mmCIF file of C-alpha atoms in Angstrom:
data_model
loop_
_atom_site.group_PDB
_atom_site.id
_atom_site.type_symbol
_atom_site.label_atom_id
_atom_site.label_comp_id
_atom_site.label_asym_id
_atom_site.label_seq_id
_atom_site.Cartn_x
_atom_site.Cartn_y
_atom_site.Cartn_z
ATOM 1 C CA MET A 188 -12.330 -5.769 3.733
ATOM 2 C CA ARG A 189 -14.873 -3.628 1.851
ATOM 3 C CA ALA A 190 -16.988 -3.650 5.411
ATOM 4 C CA ALA A 191 -14.196 -3.248 7.814
ATOM 5 C CA ALA A 192 -15.029 -0.098 9.477
ATOM 6 C CA THR A 193 -12.724 -0.182 12.528
ATOM 7 C CA PRO A 194 -9.183 0.270 12.473
ATOM 8 C CA GLU A 195 -8.991 -3.417 14.181
ATOM 9 C CA ALA A 196 -11.104 -4.834 11.445
ATOM 10 C CA ARG A 197 -9.180 -3.332 8.854
ATOM 11 C CA LEU A 198 -5.650 -4.898 10.085
ATOM 12 C CA GLY A 199 -7.570 -8.437 10.879
ATOM 13 C CA ALA A 200 -9.265 -8.625 7.438
ATOM 14 C CA LEU A 201 -5.910 -7.376 6.146
ATOM 15 C CA GLU A 202 -4.058 -10.785 7.598
ATOM 16 C CA THR A 203 -7.113 -12.699 6.614
ATOM 17 C CA PHE A 204 -6.436 -11.293 2.502
ATOM 18 C CA ALA A 205 -3.021 -11.985 2.061
ATOM 19 C CA ARG A 206 -3.134 -15.590 3.687
ATOM 20 C CA GLN A 207 -6.820 -16.456 1.744
ATOM 21 C CA SER A 208 -6.279 -13.984 -1.300
ATOM 22 C CA LEU A 209 -2.211 -14.150 -1.806
ATOM 23 C CA GLY A 210 -1.248 -17.142 -0.632
ATOM 24 C CA LEU A 211 0.719 -15.176 2.011
ATOM 25 C CA ALA A 212 2.536 -15.395 5.390
ATOM 26 C CA PRO A 213 2.388 -12.497 7.255
ATOM 27 C CA ARG A 214 4.970 -11.704 9.345
ATOM 28 C CA GLY A 215 6.203 -8.319 11.863
ATOM 29 C CA TRP A 216 8.985 -7.745 13.538
ATOM 30 C CA ALA A 217 9.429 -9.756 16.789
ATOM 31 C CA PRO A 218 7.167 -7.488 19.626
ATOM 32 C CA ALA A 219 10.546 -7.320 21.922
ATOM 33 C CA GLU A 220 12.213 -5.194 18.943
ATOM 34 C CA VAL A 221 9.379 -2.897 18.738
ATOM 35 C CA GLU A 222 9.260 -2.380 22.222
ATOM 36 C CA ALA A 223 12.945 -1.759 22.283
ATOM 37 C CA ALA A 224 12.675 0.276 19.580
ATOM 38 C CA ARG A 225 9.406 2.373 21.412
ATOM 39 C CA ARG A 226 11.725 2.875 24.500
ATOM 40 C CA ARG A 227 15.010 3.941 22.599
ATOM 41 C CA LEU A 228 12.327 7.062 20.883
ATOM 42 C CA ASP A 229 10.732 7.380 23.900
ATOM 43 C CA VAL A 230 7.341 7.380 21.747
ATOM 44 C CA ARG A 231 4.098 6.082 22.671
ATOM 45 C CA LEU A 232 2.382 3.545 19.195
ATOM 46 C CA SER A 233 -1.183 3.271 19.201
ATOM 47 C CA PRO A 234 -2.469 -0.534 18.700
ATOM 48 C CA PRO A 235 -3.071 -0.588 14.764
ATOM 49 C CA VAL A 236 0.562 0.561 14.157
ATOM 50 C CA THR A 237 1.643 -2.169 16.897
ATOM 51 C CA ARG A 238 -0.458 -4.785 15.400
ATOM 52 C CA TRP A 239 0.595 -3.729 11.952
ATOM 53 C CA MET A 240 4.765 -3.679 13.173
ATOM 54 C CA THR A 241 4.470 -7.053 14.911
ATOM 55 C CA ARG A 242 2.228 -8.973 12.307
ATOM 56 C CA LEU A 243 2.621 -7.876 9.276
ATOM 57 C CA ALA A 244 5.868 -5.182 8.348
ATOM 58 C CA ASP A 245 8.456 -7.687 7.268
ATOM 59 C CA THR A 246 5.703 -9.562 4.794
ATOM 60 C CA PHE A 247 6.840 -8.803 1.159
ATOM 61 C CA GLY A 248 4.474 -8.202 -1.509
ATOM 62 C CA PHE A 249 2.247 -6.800 1.136
ATOM 63 C CA ALA A 250 3.863 -4.677 3.805
ATOM 64 C CA HIS A 251 7.343 -3.357 1.617
ATOM 65 C CA GLY A 252 8.747 -4.629 -1.718
ATOM 66 C CA GLN A 253 8.119 -1.515 -4.314
ATOM 67 C CA SER A 254 8.726 0.146 -0.798
ATOM 68 C CA HIS A 255 11.293 -1.025 2.027
ATOM 69 C CA ALA A 256 9.470 -0.991 5.774
ATOM 70 C CA ARG A 257 12.480 0.129 8.022
ATOM 71 C CA SER A 258 13.272 -2.308 10.705
ATOM 72 C CA PRO A 259 12.713 -0.856 14.372
ATOM 73 C CA ARG A 260 16.310 -0.730 14.699
ATOM 74 C CA ALA A 261 16.163 1.732 12.087
ATOM 75 C CA TRP A 262 13.523 3.891 13.501
ATOM 76 C CA THR A 263 14.154 7.380 13.744
ATOM 77 C CA LEU A 264 11.917 10.421 14.183
ATOM 78 C CA GLY A 265 11.333 12.963 11.229
ATOM 79 C CA GLU A 266 9.534 16.105 10.691
ATOM 80 C CA ARG A 267 5.727 14.514 11.528
ATOM 81 C CA GLY A 268 6.311 11.549 13.678
ATOM 82 C CA LEU A 269 8.263 8.316 13.389
ATOM 83 C CA VAL A 270 9.822 7.183 10.331
ATOM 84 C CA PHE A 271 9.161 4.021 9.180
ATOM 85 C CA LEU A 272 8.830 3.764 5.242
ATOM 86 C CA ASP A 273 11.149 4.646 2.764
ATOM 87 C CA GLU A 274 10.294 4.680 -1.492
ATOM 88 C CA CYS A 275 12.931 2.475 -3.230
ATOM 89 C CA GLN A 276 14.567 5.011 -5.202
ATOM 90 C CA ASP A 277 14.112 7.422 -1.938
ATOM 91 C CA ASN A 278 11.876 9.917 -3.291
ATOM 92 C CA TRP A 279 9.672 9.923 -0.103
ATOM 93 C CA ARG A 280 9.905 8.587 2.972
ATOM 94 C CA LEU A 281 6.650 7.991 5.569
ATOM 95 C CA GLU A 282 6.153 8.898 9.050
ATOM 96 C CA PHE A 283 3.100 8.233 10.787
ATOM 97 C CA GLU A 284 1.917 11.074 13.963
ATOM 98 C CA LEU A 285 2.709 10.430 17.546
ATOM 99 C CA GLU A 286 -0.866 10.895 18.722
ATOM 100 C CA GLY A 287 -4.110 9.611 18.153
ATOM 101 C CA ALA A 288 -6.184 6.269 18.353
ATOM 102 C CA ASP A 289 -5.233 5.756 14.660
ATOM 103 C CA PRO A 290 -2.797 8.174 13.451
ATOM 104 C CA ALA A 291 -2.398 10.302 10.616
ATOM 105 C CA VAL A 292 0.698 9.206 7.979
ATOM 106 C CA HIS A 293 2.632 11.681 6.294
ATOM 107 C CA ALA A 294 5.034 11.837 3.240
ATOM 108 C CA THR A 295 8.656 14.049 2.912
ATOM 109 C CA GLY A 296 10.686 14.204 0.458
ATOM 110 C CA GLU A 297 9.901 15.219 -2.937
ATOM 111 C CA GLN A 298 6.143 14.033 -2.384
ATOM 112 C CA ALA A 299 5.589 15.620 1.000
ATOM 113 C CA GLY A 300 2.025 16.093 2.136
ATOM 114 C CA LEU A 301 -0.599 14.097 4.153
ATOM 115 C CA VAL A 302 -0.850 10.404 2.662
ATOM 116 C CA ALA A 303 -3.730 9.153 5.113
ATOM 117 C CA ARG A 304 -5.928 10.361 7.702
ATOM 118 C CA SER A 305 -5.642 7.383 9.970
ATOM 119 C CA PHE A 306 -2.678 4.464 9.817
ATOM 120 C CA SER A 307 -5.373 1.772 9.256
ATOM 121 C CA ALA A 308 -6.686 3.279 5.978
ATOM 122 C CA PHE A 309 -2.809 3.656 4.747
ATOM 123 C CA ALA A 310 -2.789 -0.125 5.407
ATOM 124 C CA VAL A 311 -5.089 -1.220 3.246
ATOM 125 C CA GLN A 312 -4.219 1.267 0.435
ATOM 126 C CA HIS A 313 -0.335 0.427 1.029
ATOM 127 C CA ALA A 314 -0.791 -3.415 0.875
ATOM 128 C CA ILE A 315 -2.802 -3.737 -2.324
ATOM 129 C CA PHE A 316 0.113 -1.377 -3.951
ATOM 130 C CA GLU A 317 2.547 -3.469 -2.836
ATOM 131 C CA ALA A 318 0.811 -6.783 -4.179
ATOM 132 C CA VAL A 319 0.060 -5.077 -7.563
ATOM 133 C CA MET A 320 3.901 -3.899 -7.898
ATOM 134 C CA THR A 321 5.433 -7.244 -6.191
ATOM 135 C CA ALA A 322 2.719 -9.697 -8.134
ATOM 136 C CA ASP A 323 4.417 -12.770 -8.753
ATOM 137 C CA ARG A 324 1.597 -14.058 -11.495
ATOM 138 C CA GLY A 325 2.374 -11.179 -13.382
ATOM 139 C CA ALA A 326 1.394 -7.265 -14.140
ATOM 140 C CA ALA A 327 0.238 -5.304 -16.613
ATOM 141 C CA ASN A 328 0.907 -1.397 -16.347
ATOM 142 C CA GLY A 329 0.614 1.523 -18.600
ATOM 143 C CA PRO A 330 -0.916 5.478 -18.860
ATOM 144 C CA ALA A 331 -4.419 5.726 -18.479
ATOM 145 C CA ALA A 332 -6.710 6.969 -21.472
ATOM 146 C CA GLU A 333 -9.955 8.740 -21.178
ATOM 147 C CA GLY A 334 -12.424 6.699 -19.475
ATOM 148 C CA ALA A 335 -10.427 4.839 -17.262
ATOM 149 C CA ARG A 336 -11.686 5.191 -13.823
ATOM 150 C CA ASP A 337 -15.585 4.258 -15.319
ATOM 151 C CA TRP A 338 -13.736 1.144 -16.925
ATOM 152 C CA LEU A 339 -12.291 -0.004 -13.245
ATOM 153 C CA ARG A 340 -15.254 0.907 -11.647
ATOM 154 C CA ALA A 341 -17.096 -1.295 -13.999
ATOM 155 C CA ASN A 342 -15.133 -4.115 -13.951
ATOM 156 C CA PHE A 343 -13.565 -4.147 -10.170
ATOM 157 C CA GLY A 344 -15.881 -1.818 -8.217
ATOM 158 C CA PRO A 345 -15.564 1.349 -6.861
ATOM 159 C CA PRO A 346 -12.491 1.936 -5.087
ATOM 160 C CA LEU A 347 -11.736 -0.039 -1.959
ATOM 161 C CA GLY A 348 -11.338 1.984 1.406
ATOM 162 C CA GLU A 349 -10.439 5.438 1.584
ATOM 163 C CA PRO A 350 -8.207 6.781 -1.570
ATOM 164 C CA LEU A 351 -4.268 7.664 -0.960
ATOM 165 C CA LEU A 352 -4.417 11.612 -1.191
ATOM 166 C CA ALA A 353 -1.891 13.757 -2.850
ATOM 167 C CA ALA A 354 1.556 12.830 -1.114
ATOM 168 C CA GLY A 355 3.948 9.999 -1.566
ATOM 169 C CA PRO A 356 2.768 7.092 -4.161
ATOM 170 C CA GLY A 357 -0.805 9.044 -3.882
ATOM 171 C CA PRO A 358 -3.193 10.003 -5.139
ATOM 172 C CA LEU A 359 -4.024 6.769 -5.300
ATOM 173 C CA ASP A 360 -7.447 4.580 -5.663
ATOM 174 C CA VAL A 361 -7.314 0.211 -5.075
ATOM 175 C CA HIS A 362 -9.577 -1.680 -6.510
ATOM 176 C CA VAL A 363 -10.192 -5.420 -5.316
ATOM 177 C CA SER A 364 -11.971 -7.828 -7.178
ATOM 178 C CA PRO A 365 -12.797 -11.771 -8.098
ATOM 179 C CA SER A 366 -11.020 -10.078 -11.634
ATOM 180 C CA GLY A 367 -7.907 -9.113 -10.020
ATOM 181 C CA LEU A 368 -6.097 -6.400 -8.565
ATOM 182 C CA ALA A 369 -5.719 -2.623 -9.901
ATOM 183 C CA LEU A 370 -4.708 0.665 -9.255
ATOM 184 C CA PHE A 371 -5.626 4.169 -10.520
ATOM 185 C CA GLN A 372 -2.501 6.350 -9.703
ATOM 186 C CA SER A 373 -2.302 10.099 -10.471
ATOM 187 C CA GLY A 374 -0.371 12.985 -9.842
ATOM 188 C CA SER A 375 2.155 15.394 -11.727
ATOM 189 C CA GLN A 376 1.987 13.357 -13.851
ATOM 190 C CA ALA A 377 -0.182 11.357 -16.787
ATOM 191 C CA PRO A 378 -2.490 9.109 -14.744
ATOM 192 C CA TRP A 379 -1.577 5.467 -14.943
ATOM 193 C CA ILE A 380 -3.374 1.840 -14.381
ATOM 194 C CA PHE A 381 -1.640 -0.721 -12.797
ATOM 195 C CA LEU A 382 -3.035 -4.655 -13.196
ATOM 196 C CA ALA A 383 -2.286 -7.592 -11.215
ATOM 197 C CA ARG A 384 -4.005 -10.861 -11.369
ATOM 198 C CA VAL A 385 -6.236 -9.952 -13.950
ATOM 199 C CA PRO A 386 -7.425 -12.272 -16.546
ATOM 200 C CA SER A 387 -4.944 -10.990 -20.003
ATOM 201 C CA GLU A 388 -8.275 -10.909 -21.997
ATOM 202 C CA LEU A 389 -10.161 -8.536 -19.523
ATOM 203 C CA ALA A 390 -6.635 -6.361 -19.179
ATOM 204 C CA ARG A 391 -6.676 -6.031 -23.145
ATOM 205 C CA ARG A 392 -9.350 -4.209 -22.727
ATOM 206 C CA ALA A 393 -8.263 -1.845 -20.735
ATOM 207 C CA PRO A 394 -8.509 2.347 -21.389
ATOM 208 C CA VAL A 395 -4.588 2.706 -21.484
ATOM 209 C CA LEU A 396 -2.647 4.368 -24.285
ATOM 210 C CA GLU A 397 0.158 2.638 -24.537
ATOM 211 C CA TRP A 398 1.260 -0.448 -22.302
ATOM 212 C CA VAL A 399 4.998 -0.178 -20.887
ATOM 213 C CA LEU A 400 3.965 -4.050 -19.341
ATOM 214 C CA GLU A 401 2.076 -5.469 -22.256
ATOM 215 C CA PRO A 402 -0.889 -7.281 -20.423
ATOM 216 C CA GLU A 403 0.131 -11.002 -22.252
ATOM 217 C CA ASP A 404 2.253 -11.110 -19.118
ATOM 218 C CA LEU A 405 -0.332 -11.553 -17.544
ATOM 219 C CA GLN A 406 -1.306 -15.332 -15.934
ATOM 220 C CA ARG A 407 -4.117 -16.458 -13.235
#
């Protein structure tokens, strides 16, 4: 995914990653259902949005889980575009703009603002976020201690793609490597580290002030 430079390449890399790395079968909404919703709302859907909706949007643990992707029948128009995803506790909702080849994504609600400058960049960050939050092989998390970002880079490489901005689930950096998956989430509260599919011996070395979910719960 790191080498994917175009919207089409990013979405294609996501589908491959879901199958080969996570063991998921990507699925989306029926094209006819997406088209019916588009006509109902009288909007244009860009190619990246259409591909995500018809091939990925109904994939639990990748497109939704911690958040709830709306089925096309539940799509509505919002303040900045089309509302397509709700946070599980309804703290925020996500909308994509209706103009542009790869439209920006915005959040409304308690953490309002620009989330990602393009839909395809959002799709990459969001997929790893959901994969960590719904990991079936265990997860560990806790408030980050000093040096957390350096530790993540040393053990997982640089953040993948364009980090989510300070709205909705952001600010958020995601890391993908042979060591597993990791998130660094910062905002108004303490920065937080989330790990999944990581060997417990590595997780126990993470700079965390106090584990909320213990590393012992991790399994490869």
